[in-house]
C-alpha cells in the first residue's frame, strides 16, 4: 500500500485547532453535566435515599473555606494597601488624594475582594479537588463507589459545590473587609487621617449593590472552581505524570475561568 | 425495582452475546456466560484476554456495544438509576488493588456502605463492621489507615467492605495478585469459607492457576476476548485446546510474523513522501 501523502502544515494546523476546539466544547459540556448532576443530587438526593450528607459538606467547608482564611486575609490586606499607595501617588498630581477612599471602597467590593478570594480558592482547592478525584479515579476508588451504589458525583462533587456556595461569599466579604482595612492603614499613615474617619467615608460611599455585585460573582466563581477542578480530576489518566498535568491544568483553567467570568460580569453590571 | 428474592432456578448472572471495544479495538467478542446461584466461578485468562474488561461489564461500569448482561434476571443496561442503585446493594466487589478510600481509616471504609445505605445508628454500624473485620481476621485494625496495611491486609479489608452489606454476589478481581503463596492460599481459604457461611455466589477473575483450581466450581477460560471453554476443574486441566494448554503449562506462544505486514506497521506514516 502506498504511503499517504504528507499532510501540509496548514492542514495539520487546522486539524490541531479543530481537535482542540472539539475537546474544549466536550469539556465544557462535561462540566455543565457535572453541575447539573450535582444540583440534581442536592435537590433530589433525599428522595432517592442518596442525600448529600451535611457532615461531609461541613468537612468541605473547613477544607475549602476556613483553611483559606489566613491566605485570603493577608493577600487582601496587602492588595488594599497597594491600591492605596498607587491611588495616592496617582491622585496627588491633581491634589485629590482623599478621593482614594471611594476608589478603594468601590473597586474592592465590586471587583478585587472577590477576585482575590476566587484566585486563592482556585489555587488551593482547584488543585486539591483535581488531585483528590484524580487519585481516586486512578486507584479505582471511583469505581468502588459506583459499584457500592454510591454515586460519585453525589458523594464527592455535590458536597464540594454546597460548601463552595456557602464559603466563597464568606471569603469574598472577608477579602473586602481586609482590603478596605489594608487601604485604610496606608491611607491613614500617608494622609494623616484617623482610621474611623477613613471607615466612615469608605462606608458612606458604598451602596448595597456594590457588595451585591461582589457576592453574585463569588457564587459564580465557586461553581467554576468546583466544576473545572472536579472535571479535570475525573478525566485524569496516565499515572503520576497524568495526575500532575491534570492538577496544573485545573489551577490554570480555574483562574482563567474566574478572570474571564469576572470580565463578562463587569461588562454587564457596570453599564 | 429488583426484588431481593429471585427465581432460584434461574442463573444469577447471564451474559448473552456481549461485545465490547476500547478505543475502537474490539476486546470482547460475543461472550456468553451463565453463573448459577451459590457457585464459585473463576474467569481465567492471560494478560489482555479481556477478563478484567468482562468484569467491568458485569459490574455495569460500561454499556456494552451489543448483547446483554443480566444480574438476578435484570438487564442492567436497561435499569433506571434508582433500580441500578438498588441492584448494586446486592453485589460486593473486591478490586485488584483493594480500592480502599485512602482518606479514611479501615473501619470507616467498612462502615461506609452501611452509613450510606442504611439508617442504622452509629453503634450498630460499628459493631457490624467489626463483625466483618473479624471474618477477615482484621479485628483491631479498624483505626489504621489503608497506607499502613500490608498487601494481603488491604485485600482482606477490601473484602470486609465488600461483604458488609451481605451481598448475594461477590466479585473478586485478581485476589491473589501481588501476594506471596501463603497469603494467597489464606485468601483462597477465606473465599471458600465465605461461600459456606454466606451462601453467596462468587465470581473470581484471575490468572493464578493454583488459586483458580483451589476455589473454582467451574472455570471459564477467556482468550483474546473469546470464551475458549467453561467446565469443571478437571475438564479444564485435561483440555486439549492448545491455548489452554499453553496457559496451564506456562508456554510462550509463538506468533508467526508476516514480514510485509511488519514492515508496513513500522514505516506507516513515517516513510519518505
mmCIF file of N, CA and C in Angstrom, chain A residues 34 38 64 129 157 160-161 164 221-231 254:
data_model
loop_
_atom_site.group_PDB
_atom_site.id
_atom_site.type_symbol
_atom_site.label_atom_id
_atom_site.label_comp_id
_atom_site.label_asym_id
_atom_site.label_seq_id
_atom_site.Cartn_x
_atom_site.Cartn_y
_atom_site.Cartn_z
ATOM 1 N N UNK A 34 -21.730 17.911 34.900
ATOM 2 C CA UNK A 34 -21.344 17.731 36.304
ATOM 3 C C UNK A 34 -22.137 18.658 37.211
ATOM 4 N N UNK A 38 -24.804 17.514 39.969
ATOM 5 C CA UNK A 38 -24.600 17.886 41.385
ATOM 6 C C UNK A 38 -25.855 18.551 41.938
ATOM 7 N N UNK A 64 -12.240 23.961 52.258
ATOM 8 C CA UNK A 64 -12.260 24.972 51.186
ATOM 9 C C UNK A 64 -12.210 26.380 51.770
ATOM 10 N N UNK A 129 -8.840 19.580 44.743
ATOM 11 C CA UNK A 129 -10.010 18.802 44.283
ATOM 12 C C UNK A 129 -9.608 17.911 43.102
ATOM 13 N N UNK A 157 -18.796 15.458 44.579
ATOM 14 C CA UNK A 157 -18.868 16.791 43.977
ATOM 15 C C UNK A 157 -19.961 17.658 44.622
ATOM 16 N N UNK A 160 -18.943 19.413 47.778
ATOM 17 C CA UNK A 160 -17.979 20.493 47.479
ATOM 18 C C UNK A 160 -18.711 21.715 46.950
ATOM 19 N N UNK A 161 -19.687 21.460 46.083
ATOM 20 C CA UNK A 161 -20.432 22.573 45.485
ATOM 21 C C UNK A 161 -21.201 23.345 46.561
ATOM 22 N N UNK A 164 -18.797 25.225 48.693
ATOM 23 C CA UNK A 164 -18.256 26.383 47.972
ATOM 24 C C UNK A 164 -19.281 27.512 47.903
ATOM 25 N N UNK A 221 -17.907 32.190 40.797
ATOM 26 C CA UNK A 221 -16.508 31.728 40.900
ATOM 27 C C UNK A 221 -16.456 30.375 41.621
ATOM 28 N N UNK A 222 -17.238 30.248 42.667
ATOM 29 C CA UNK A 222 -17.260 28.998 43.431
ATOM 30 C C UNK A 222 -17.686 27.827 42.562
ATOM 31 N N UNK A 223 -18.750 28.032 41.804
ATOM 32 C CA UNK A 223 -19.244 26.974 40.915
ATOM 33 C C UNK A 223 -18.163 26.618 39.886
ATOM 34 N N UNK A 224 -17.520 27.657 39.318
ATOM 35 C CA UNK A 224 -16.494 27.410 38.292
ATOM 36 C C UNK A 224 -15.347 26.575 38.846
ATOM 37 N N UNK A 225 -14.886 26.915 40.052
ATOM 38 C CA UNK A 225 -13.747 26.175 40.624
ATOM 39 C C UNK A 225 -14.114 24.701 40.810
ATOM 40 N N UNK A 226 -15.284 24.448 41.378
ATOM 41 C CA UNK A 226 -15.679 23.052 41.634
ATOM 42 C C UNK A 226 -15.829 22.278 40.325
ATOM 43 N N UNK A 227 -16.531 22.870 39.376
ATOM 44 C CA UNK A 227 -16.816 22.154 38.125
ATOM 45 C C UNK A 227 -15.524 21.903 37.338
ATOM 46 N N UNK A 228 -14.690 22.935 37.215
ATOM 47 C CA UNK A 228 -13.449 22.780 36.437
ATOM 48 C C UNK A 228 -12.515 21.787 37.129
ATOM 49 N N UNK A 229 -12.344 21.938 38.449
ATOM 50 C CA UNK A 229 -11.396 21.072 39.166
ATOM 51 C C UNK A 229 -11.890 19.623 39.196
ATOM 52 N N UNK A 230 -13.163 19.428 39.516
ATOM 53 C CA UNK A 230 -13.694 18.054 39.573
ATOM 54 C C UNK A 230 -13.646 17.419 38.181
ATOM 55 N N UNK A 231 -13.990 18.201 37.153
ATOM 56 C CA UNK A 231 -13.955 17.684 35.782
ATOM 57 C C UNK A 231 -12.555 17.226 35.413
ATOM 58 N N UNK A 254 -9.031 27.079 36.200
ATOM 59 C CA UNK A 254 -9.882 27.714 37.225
ATOM 60 C C UNK A 254 -9.643 29.220 37.240
#
